[in-house]
Amino acid sequence: MAELTINQLIKMIIGIFVVVVVVLGLYLFFRNYLFDFFKNIFGGSKTEIILSLIK
């Protein structure tokens, strides 16, 4: 079994930190756009959805 050296542990910690920061940054940047998109995805009412599917 391979032993983890201090150098490898530091690289792993930095890598995990970078991934967390990137994901958090993307979430904060697109937060308002994604919530508005999914809120308005179905339009105003259910009858509009049904009529758009029939067309």
Tab-separated table of C-alpha atoms in Angstrom:
chain	number	residue	atom	x	y	z
A	1	MET	CA	0.000	0.000	0.000
A	2	ALA	CA	1.380	3.374	-1.001
A	3	GLU	CA	2.147	5.817	1.747
A	4	LEU	CA	1.011	9.415	1.516
A	5	THR	CA	3.778	11.901	1.915
A	6	ILE	CA	3.348	15.427	3.210
A	7	ASN	CA	3.851	16.721	-0.339
A	8	GLN	CA	1.016	14.561	-1.691
A	9	LEU	CA	-1.298	15.554	1.172
A	10	ILE	CA	-0.656	19.247	0.521
A	11	LYS	CA	-1.421	18.793	-3.189
A	12	MET	CA	-4.640	16.945	-2.383
A	13	ILE	CA	-5.778	19.617	0.085
A	14	ILE	CA	-5.028	22.413	-2.389
A	15	GLY	CA	-6.862	20.514	-5.155
A	16	ILE	CA	-9.952	20.005	-3.017
A	17	PHE	CA	-9.870	23.656	-1.951
A	18	VAL	CA	-9.670	24.821	-5.589
A	19	VAL	CA	-12.613	22.612	-6.606
A	20	VAL	CA	-14.737	23.916	-3.717
A	21	VAL	CA	-13.913	27.537	-4.527
A	22	VAL	CA	-14.733	27.077	-8.236
A	23	VAL	CA	-18.066	25.366	-7.505
A	24	LEU	CA	-18.973	28.017	-4.947
A	25	GLY	CA	-18.031	30.798	-7.362
A	26	LEU	CA	-20.132	29.305	-10.159
A	27	TYR	CA	-23.068	28.914	-7.790
A	28	LEU	CA	-22.861	32.510	-6.607
A	29	PHE	CA	-22.441	33.844	-10.152
A	30	PHE	CA	-25.360	31.916	-11.701
A	31	ARG	CA	-27.600	31.812	-8.609
A	32	ASN	CA	-30.098	34.441	-9.757
A	33	TYR	CA	-30.210	33.266	-13.365
A	34	LEU	CA	-30.853	29.608	-12.572
A	35	PHE	CA	-33.579	30.258	-10.015
A	36	ASP	CA	-35.403	32.649	-12.371
A	37	PHE	CA	-35.058	30.190	-15.251
A	38	PHE	CA	-36.593	27.298	-13.332
A	39	LYS	CA	-39.293	29.510	-11.809
A	40	ASN	CA	-40.459	30.746	-15.228
A	41	ILE	CA	-39.883	27.573	-17.232
A	42	PHE	CA	-43.562	26.604	-17.284
A	43	GLY	CA	-45.008	29.983	-18.184
A	44	GLY	CA	-48.015	31.603	-16.582
A	45	SER	CA	-50.582	28.849	-16.252
A	46	LYS	CA	-51.240	25.194	-16.930
A	47	THR	CA	-53.632	25.920	-19.787
A	48	GLU	CA	-50.853	27.727	-21.659
A	49	ILE	CA	-48.650	24.657	-21.318
A	50	ILE	CA	-51.359	22.334	-22.602
A	51	LEU	CA	-52.167	24.638	-25.521
A	52	SER	CA	-48.492	24.931	-26.466
A	53	LEU	CA	-48.179	21.120	-26.475
A	54	ILE	CA	-51.222	20.751	-28.749
A	55	LYS	CA	-49.851	23.158	-31.371
